[in-house]
mmCIF file with all atom_site columns, C-alpha atoms in Angstrom:
data_model
loop_
_atom_site.group_PDB
_atom_site.id
_atom_site.type_symbol
_atom_site.label_atom_id
_atom_site.label_alt_id
_atom_site.label_comp_id
_atom_site.label_asym_id
_atom_site.label_entity_id
_atom_site.label_seq_id
_atom_site.pdbx_PDB_ins_code
_atom_site.Cartn_x
_atom_site.Cartn_y
_atom_site.Cartn_z
_atom_site.occupancy
_atom_site.B_iso_or_equiv
_atom_site.pdbx_formal_charge
_atom_site.auth_seq_id
_atom_site.auth_comp_id
_atom_site.auth_asym_id
_atom_site.auth_atom_id
_atom_site.pdbx_PDB_model_num
ATOM 1   C CA . MET A 1 1   ? -4.571  -12.438 -36.993 1.00 0.00 ? 1   MET A CA 1
ATOM 2   C CA . ARG A 1 2   ? -5.630  -15.730 -35.466 1.00 0.00 ? 2   ARG A CA 1
ATOM 3   C CA . LEU A 1 3   ? -2.225  -16.291 -33.857 1.00 0.00 ? 3   LEU A CA 1
ATOM 4   C CA . THR A 1 4   ? -2.303  -12.826 -32.306 1.00 0.00 ? 4   THR A CA 1
ATOM 5   C CA . ARG A 1 5   ? -5.744  -13.461 -30.817 1.00 0.00 ? 5   ARG A CA 1
ATOM 6   C CA . MET A 1 6   ? -4.590  -16.788 -29.364 1.00 0.00 ? 6   MET A CA 1
ATOM 7   C CA . LEU A 1 7   ? -1.534  -15.146 -27.796 1.00 0.00 ? 7   LEU A CA 1
ATOM 8   C CA . PHE A 1 8   ? -3.686  -12.346 -26.381 1.00 0.00 ? 8   PHE A CA 1
ATOM 9   C CA . GLN A 1 9   ? -6.139  -14.815 -24.855 1.00 0.00 ? 9   GLN A CA 1
ATOM 10  C CA . ALA A 1 10  ? -3.288  -16.867 -23.411 1.00 0.00 ? 10  ALA A CA 1
ATOM 11  C CA . SER A 1 11  ? -1.894  -13.772 -21.693 1.00 0.00 ? 11  SER A CA 1
ATOM 12  C CA . GLN A 1 12  ? -5.208  -12.962 -19.965 1.00 0.00 ? 12  GLN A CA 1
ATOM 13  C CA . LYS A 1 13  ? -5.493  -14.137 -16.363 1.00 0.00 ? 13  LYS A CA 1
ATOM 14  C CA . VAL A 1 14  ? -8.284  -16.665 -15.923 1.00 0.00 ? 14  VAL A CA 1
ATOM 15  C CA . THR A 1 15  ? -8.181  -17.008 -12.139 1.00 0.00 ? 15  THR A CA 1
ATOM 16  C CA . THR A 1 16  ? -6.362  -15.532 -9.181  1.00 0.00 ? 16  THR A CA 1
ATOM 17  C CA . GLY A 1 17  ? -6.090  -18.930 -7.558  1.00 0.00 ? 17  GLY A CA 1
ATOM 18  C CA . ILE A 1 18  ? -7.541  -17.401 -4.385  1.00 0.00 ? 18  ILE A CA 1
ATOM 19  C CA . VAL A 1 19  ? -11.005 -18.525 -3.350  1.00 0.00 ? 19  VAL A CA 1
ATOM 20  C CA . GLY A 1 20  ? -13.429 -15.614 -3.354  1.00 0.00 ? 20  GLY A CA 1
ATOM 21  C CA . LEU A 1 21  ? -11.078 -13.231 -5.181  1.00 0.00 ? 21  LEU A CA 1
ATOM 22  C CA . PRO A 1 22  ? -12.153 -12.907 -8.818  1.00 0.00 ? 22  PRO A CA 1
ATOM 23  C CA . VAL A 1 23  ? -9.939  -11.626 -11.609 1.00 0.00 ? 23  VAL A CA 1
ATOM 24  C CA . ASN A 1 24  ? -10.199 -7.843  -11.950 1.00 0.00 ? 24  ASN A CA 1
ATOM 25  C CA . PRO A 1 25  ? -9.587  -6.832  -15.578 1.00 0.00 ? 25  PRO A CA 1
ATOM 26  C CA . ALA A 1 26  ? -9.602  -3.142  -14.606 1.00 0.00 ? 26  ALA A CA 1
ATOM 27  C CA . ALA A 1 27  ? -7.240  -3.519  -11.633 1.00 0.00 ? 27  ALA A CA 1
ATOM 28  C CA . ARG A 1 28  ? -4.585  -1.181  -13.063 1.00 0.00 ? 28  ARG A CA 1
ATOM 29  C CA . THR A 1 29  ? -7.037  1.678   -13.571 1.00 0.00 ? 29  THR A CA 1
ATOM 30  C CA . GLN A 1 30  ? -8.575  1.049   -10.174 1.00 0.00 ? 30  GLN A CA 1
ATOM 31  C CA . LEU A 1 31  ? -5.143  1.024   -8.500  1.00 0.00 ? 31  LEU A CA 1
ATOM 32  C CA . ILE A 1 32  ? -4.210  4.366   -10.033 1.00 0.00 ? 32  ILE A CA 1
ATOM 33  C CA . GLY A 1 33  ? -7.409  5.907   -8.655  1.00 0.00 ? 33  GLY A CA 1
ATOM 34  C CA . LEU A 1 34  ? -6.995  4.324   -5.227  1.00 0.00 ? 34  LEU A CA 1
ATOM 35  C CA . TYR A 1 35  ? -3.340  5.353   -4.903  1.00 0.00 ? 35  TYR A CA 1
ATOM 36  C CA . LYS A 1 36  ? -4.178  8.953   -5.846  1.00 0.00 ? 36  LYS A CA 1
ATOM 37  C CA . GLN A 1 37  ? -7.049  8.924   -3.355  1.00 0.00 ? 37  GLN A CA 1
ATOM 38  C CA . THR A 1 38  ? -4.707  7.580   -0.671  1.00 0.00 ? 38  THR A CA 1
ATOM 39  C CA . LEU A 1 39  ? -2.249  10.415  -1.235  1.00 0.00 ? 39  LEU A CA 1
ATOM 40  C CA . ASP A 1 40  ? -5.052  12.997  -1.186  1.00 0.00 ? 40  ASP A CA 1
ATOM 41  C CA . GLU A 1 41  ? -6.497  11.566  2.052   1.00 0.00 ? 41  GLU A CA 1
ATOM 42  C CA . LEU A 1 42  ? -3.067  11.599  3.701   1.00 0.00 ? 42  LEU A CA 1
ATOM 43  C CA . LYS A 1 43  ? -2.488  15.234  2.785   1.00 0.00 ? 43  LYS A CA 1
ATOM 44  C CA . ALA A 1 44  ? -5.927  16.226  4.042   1.00 0.00 ? 44  ALA A CA 1
ATOM 45  C CA . LYS A 1 45  ? -6.026  14.292  7.316   1.00 0.00 ? 45  LYS A CA 1
ATOM 46  C CA . ILE A 1 46  ? -2.550  13.409  8.610   1.00 0.00 ? 46  ILE A CA 1
ATOM 47  C CA . PRO A 1 47  ? 0.179   15.926  9.603   1.00 0.00 ? 47  PRO A CA 1
ATOM 48  C CA . GLU A 1 48  ? 3.338   16.009  7.467   1.00 0.00 ? 48  GLU A CA 1
ATOM 49  C CA . LYS A 1 49  ? 5.610   15.115  10.371  1.00 0.00 ? 49  LYS A CA 1
ATOM 50  C CA . ALA A 1 50  ? 3.666   11.969  11.307  1.00 0.00 ? 50  ALA A CA 1
ATOM 51  C CA . VAL A 1 51  ? 5.776   8.871   10.657  1.00 0.00 ? 51  VAL A CA 1
ATOM 52  C CA . TYR A 1 52  ? 2.658   7.025   9.488   1.00 0.00 ? 52  TYR A CA 1
ATOM 53  C CA . ARG A 1 53  ? 2.054   9.616   6.757   1.00 0.00 ? 53  ARG A CA 1
ATOM 54  C CA . GLN A 1 54  ? 5.694   9.583   5.666   1.00 0.00 ? 54  GLN A CA 1
ATOM 55  C CA . SER A 1 55  ? 5.723   5.787   5.420   1.00 0.00 ? 55  SER A CA 1
ATOM 56  C CA . VAL A 1 56  ? 2.425   5.457   3.575   1.00 0.00 ? 56  VAL A CA 1
ATOM 57  C CA . GLU A 1 57  ? 3.307   8.314   1.213   1.00 0.00 ? 57  GLU A CA 1
ATOM 58  C CA . ALA A 1 58  ? 6.612   6.689   0.291   1.00 0.00 ? 58  ALA A CA 1
ATOM 59  C CA . ILE A 1 59  ? 5.059   3.280   -0.370  1.00 0.00 ? 59  ILE A CA 1
ATOM 60  C CA . THR A 1 60  ? 2.034   4.662   -2.221  1.00 0.00 ? 60  THR A CA 1
ATOM 61  C CA . THR A 1 61  ? 4.082   7.039   -4.364  1.00 0.00 ? 61  THR A CA 1
ATOM 62  C CA . TYR A 1 62  ? 6.351   4.163   -5.411  1.00 0.00 ? 62  TYR A CA 1
ATOM 63  C CA . ARG A 1 63  ? 3.405   1.891   -6.176  1.00 0.00 ? 63  ARG A CA 1
ATOM 64  C CA . LEU A 1 64  ? 1.612   4.628   -8.141  1.00 0.00 ? 64  LEU A CA 1
ATOM 65  C CA . LYS A 1 65  ? 4.725   5.200   -10.227 1.00 0.00 ? 65  LYS A CA 1
ATOM 66  C CA . VAL A 1 66  ? 5.048   1.469   -10.970 1.00 0.00 ? 66  VAL A CA 1
ATOM 67  C CA . VAL A 1 67  ? 1.378   1.154   -11.947 1.00 0.00 ? 67  VAL A CA 1
ATOM 68  C CA . GLU A 1 68  ? 1.434   4.285   -14.142 1.00 0.00 ? 68  GLU A CA 1
ATOM 69  C CA . GLU A 1 69  ? 4.609   3.229   -15.948 1.00 0.00 ? 69  GLU A CA 1
ATOM 70  C CA . ASN A 1 70  ? 3.601   -0.393  -16.616 1.00 0.00 ? 70  ASN A CA 1
ATOM 71  C CA . GLU A 1 71  ? 0.498   -1.795  -18.245 1.00 0.00 ? 71  GLU A CA 1
ATOM 72  C CA . ASP A 1 72  ? 1.286   -5.485  -17.769 1.00 0.00 ? 72  ASP A CA 1
ATOM 73  C CA . PRO A 1 73  ? -0.341  -6.737  -14.547 1.00 0.00 ? 73  PRO A CA 1
ATOM 74  C CA . SER A 1 74  ? 2.254   -9.473  -14.063 1.00 0.00 ? 74  SER A CA 1
ATOM 75  C CA . LEU A 1 75  ? 5.079   -6.915  -14.279 1.00 0.00 ? 75  LEU A CA 1
ATOM 76  C CA . ILE A 1 76  ? 3.259   -4.671  -11.794 1.00 0.00 ? 76  ILE A CA 1
ATOM 77  C CA . GLU A 1 77  ? 2.923   -7.630  -9.424  1.00 0.00 ? 77  GLU A CA 1
ATOM 78  C CA . LYS A 1 78  ? 6.610   -8.465  -9.809  1.00 0.00 ? 78  LYS A CA 1
ATOM 79  C CA . LEU A 1 79  ? 7.837   -4.905  -9.219  1.00 0.00 ? 79  LEU A CA 1
ATOM 80  C CA . ILE A 1 80  ? 5.586   -4.183  -6.243  1.00 0.00 ? 80  ILE A CA 1
ATOM 81  C CA . ASN A 1 81  ? 6.102   -7.692  -4.823  1.00 0.00 ? 81  ASN A CA 1
ATOM 82  C CA . SER A 1 82  ? 3.100   -7.628  -2.493  1.00 0.00 ? 82  SER A CA 1
ATOM 83  C CA . GLY A 1 83  ? 0.669   -9.998  -4.155  1.00 0.00 ? 83  GLY A CA 1
ATOM 84  C CA . GLN A 1 84  ? -1.536  -10.038 -7.215  1.00 0.00 ? 84  GLN A CA 1
ATOM 85  C CA . VAL A 1 85  ? -3.059  -6.837  -8.569  1.00 0.00 ? 85  VAL A CA 1
ATOM 86  C CA . GLU A 1 86  ? -6.421  -7.918  -7.176  1.00 0.00 ? 86  GLU A CA 1
ATOM 87  C CA . GLU A 1 87  ? -4.835  -8.173  -3.723  1.00 0.00 ? 87  GLU A CA 1
ATOM 88  C CA . LEU A 1 88  ? -3.184  -4.776  -4.195  1.00 0.00 ? 88  LEU A CA 1
ATOM 89  C CA . VAL A 1 89  ? -6.636  -3.275  -4.800  1.00 0.00 ? 89  VAL A CA 1
ATOM 90  C CA . GLY A 1 90  ? -7.802  -4.700  -1.467  1.00 0.00 ? 90  GLY A CA 1
ATOM 91  C CA . GLN A 1 91  ? -4.693  -3.412  0.292   1.00 0.00 ? 91  GLN A CA 1
ATOM 92  C CA . ALA A 1 92  ? -5.225  0.090   -1.136  1.00 0.00 ? 92  ALA A CA 1
ATOM 93  C CA . GLU A 1 93  ? -8.880  0.108   -0.068  1.00 0.00 ? 93  GLU A CA 1
ATOM 94  C CA . ASP A 1 94  ? -7.875  -1.020  3.431   1.00 0.00 ? 94  ASP A CA 1
ATOM 95  C CA . GLU A 1 95  ? -5.226  1.704   3.655   1.00 0.00 ? 95  GLU A CA 1
ATOM 96  C CA . ILE A 1 96  ? -7.787  4.384   2.827   1.00 0.00 ? 96  ILE A CA 1
ATOM 97  C CA . GLN A 1 97  ? -9.990  3.117   5.657   1.00 0.00 ? 97  GLN A CA 1
ATOM 98  C CA . LEU A 1 98  ? -6.997  3.058   8.006   1.00 0.00 ? 98  LEU A CA 1
ATOM 99  C CA . ILE A 1 99  ? -6.158  6.676   7.203   1.00 0.00 ? 99  ILE A CA 1
ATOM 100 C CA . ALA A 1 100 ? -9.573  7.713   8.523   1.00 0.00 ? 100 ALA A CA 1
ATOM 101 C CA . LYS A 1 101 ? -9.008  5.673   11.697  1.00 0.00 ? 101 LYS A CA 1
ATOM 102 C CA . MET A 1 102 ? -5.506  7.084   12.216  1.00 0.00 ? 102 MET A CA 1
ATOM 103 C CA . ALA A 1 103 ? -6.904  10.615  11.840  1.00 0.00 ? 103 ALA A CA 1
ATOM 104 C CA . GLU A 1 104 ? -9.565  9.785   14.437  1.00 0.00 ? 104 GLU A CA 1
ATOM 105 C CA . TRP A 1 105 ? -7.016  8.264   16.831  1.00 0.00 ? 105 TRP A CA 1
ATOM 106 C CA . LYS A 1 106 ? -4.432  11.049  16.298  1.00 0.00 ? 106 LYS A CA 1
ATOM 107 C CA . ALA A 1 107 ? -1.669  8.517   16.817  1.00 0.00 ? 107 ALA A CA 1
ATOM 108 C CA . TRP A 1 108 ? 1.010   11.163  16.156  1.00 0.00 ? 108 TRP A CA 1
ATOM 109 C CA . GLU A 1 109 ? 0.131   13.144  19.299  1.00 0.00 ? 109 GLU A CA 1
ATOM 110 C CA . PRO A 1 110 ? 2.030   12.620  22.581  1.00 0.00 ? 110 PRO A CA 1
ATOM 111 C CA . LEU A 1 111 ? 0.669   10.094  25.064  1.00 0.00 ? 111 LEU A CA 1
ATOM 112 C CA . GLU A 1 112 ? -1.976  11.389  27.472  1.00 0.00 ? 112 GLU A CA 1
ATOM 113 C CA . GLU A 1 113 ? -0.037  9.863   30.356  1.00 0.00 ? 113 GLU A CA 1
ATOM 114 C CA . PRO A 1 114 ? 3.736   9.532   30.282  1.00 0.00 ? 114 PRO A CA 1
ATOM 115 C CA . ALA A 1 115 ? 5.077   6.028   29.788  1.00 0.00 ? 115 ALA A CA 1
ATOM 116 C CA . PRO A 1 116 ? 6.347   4.340   32.956  1.00 0.00 ? 116 PRO A CA 1
ATOM 117 C CA . PRO A 1 117 ? 10.111  4.575   33.502  1.00 0.00 ? 117 PRO A CA 1
ATOM 118 C CA . ARG A 1 118 ? 12.156  2.008   31.554  1.00 0.00 ? 118 ARG A CA 1
ATOM 119 C CA . GLN A 1 119 ? 9.081   0.822   29.585  1.00 0.00 ? 119 GLN A CA 1
ATOM 120 C CA . TRP A 1 120 ? 10.917  0.870   26.268  1.00 0.00 ? 120 TRP A CA 1
ATOM 121 C CA . GLU A 1 121 ? 14.316  -0.346  27.447  1.00 0.00 ? 121 GLU A CA 1
ATOM 122 C CA . TYR A 1 122 ? 13.914  -3.818  26.006  1.00 0.00 ? 122 TYR A CA 1
ATOM 123 C CA . PHE A 1 123 ? 14.004  -2.253  22.535  1.00 0.00 ? 123 PHE A CA 1
ATOM 124 C CA . LYS A 1 124 ? 17.486  -0.889  23.058  1.00 0.00 ? 124 LYS A CA 1
ATOM 125 C CA . LYS A 1 125 ? 20.259  -2.857  21.453  1.00 0.00 ? 125 LYS A CA 1
ATOM 126 C CA . ALA A 1 126 ? 23.509  -3.643  23.111  1.00 0.00 ? 126 ALA A CA 1
ATOM 127 C CA . ALA A 1 127 ? 26.490  -1.589  22.005  1.00 0.00 ? 127 ALA A CA 1
ATOM 128 C CA . LEU A 1 128 ? 28.548  -3.117  19.254  1.00 0.00 ? 128 LEU A CA 1
ATOM 129 C CA . THR A 1 129 ? 32.033  -4.204  20.316  1.00 0.00 ? 129 THR A CA 1
ATOM 130 C CA . GLU A 1 130 ? 34.809  -4.525  17.821  1.00 0.00 ? 130 GLU A CA 1
#
């Protein structure tokens, strides 16, 4: 019994190593709620055809699946590969706020004024030659 308790305590994160970011023992549960809220907000506020919605849905759905299937925070961090679980909570909260802003801005709608001719040409790549 004593050995098990020592191993359990050794596996618990003591610090994030980031000043001002405390360890969140309930990060997994919080992430599940935030990711579900993100998906709900997207469906309610952003049109299906918007590239922003498609991108955020894909990332959030993947992250939700990882968090639901794994209980070990270090494994979640490794699979998502975007920081510690405490940072992921912050990212999810920020995304929810951004969804509201994107809905306000209606970034998926056409420009009010057409872009000047050749404005986007510098993004074109040269043709590949074999």
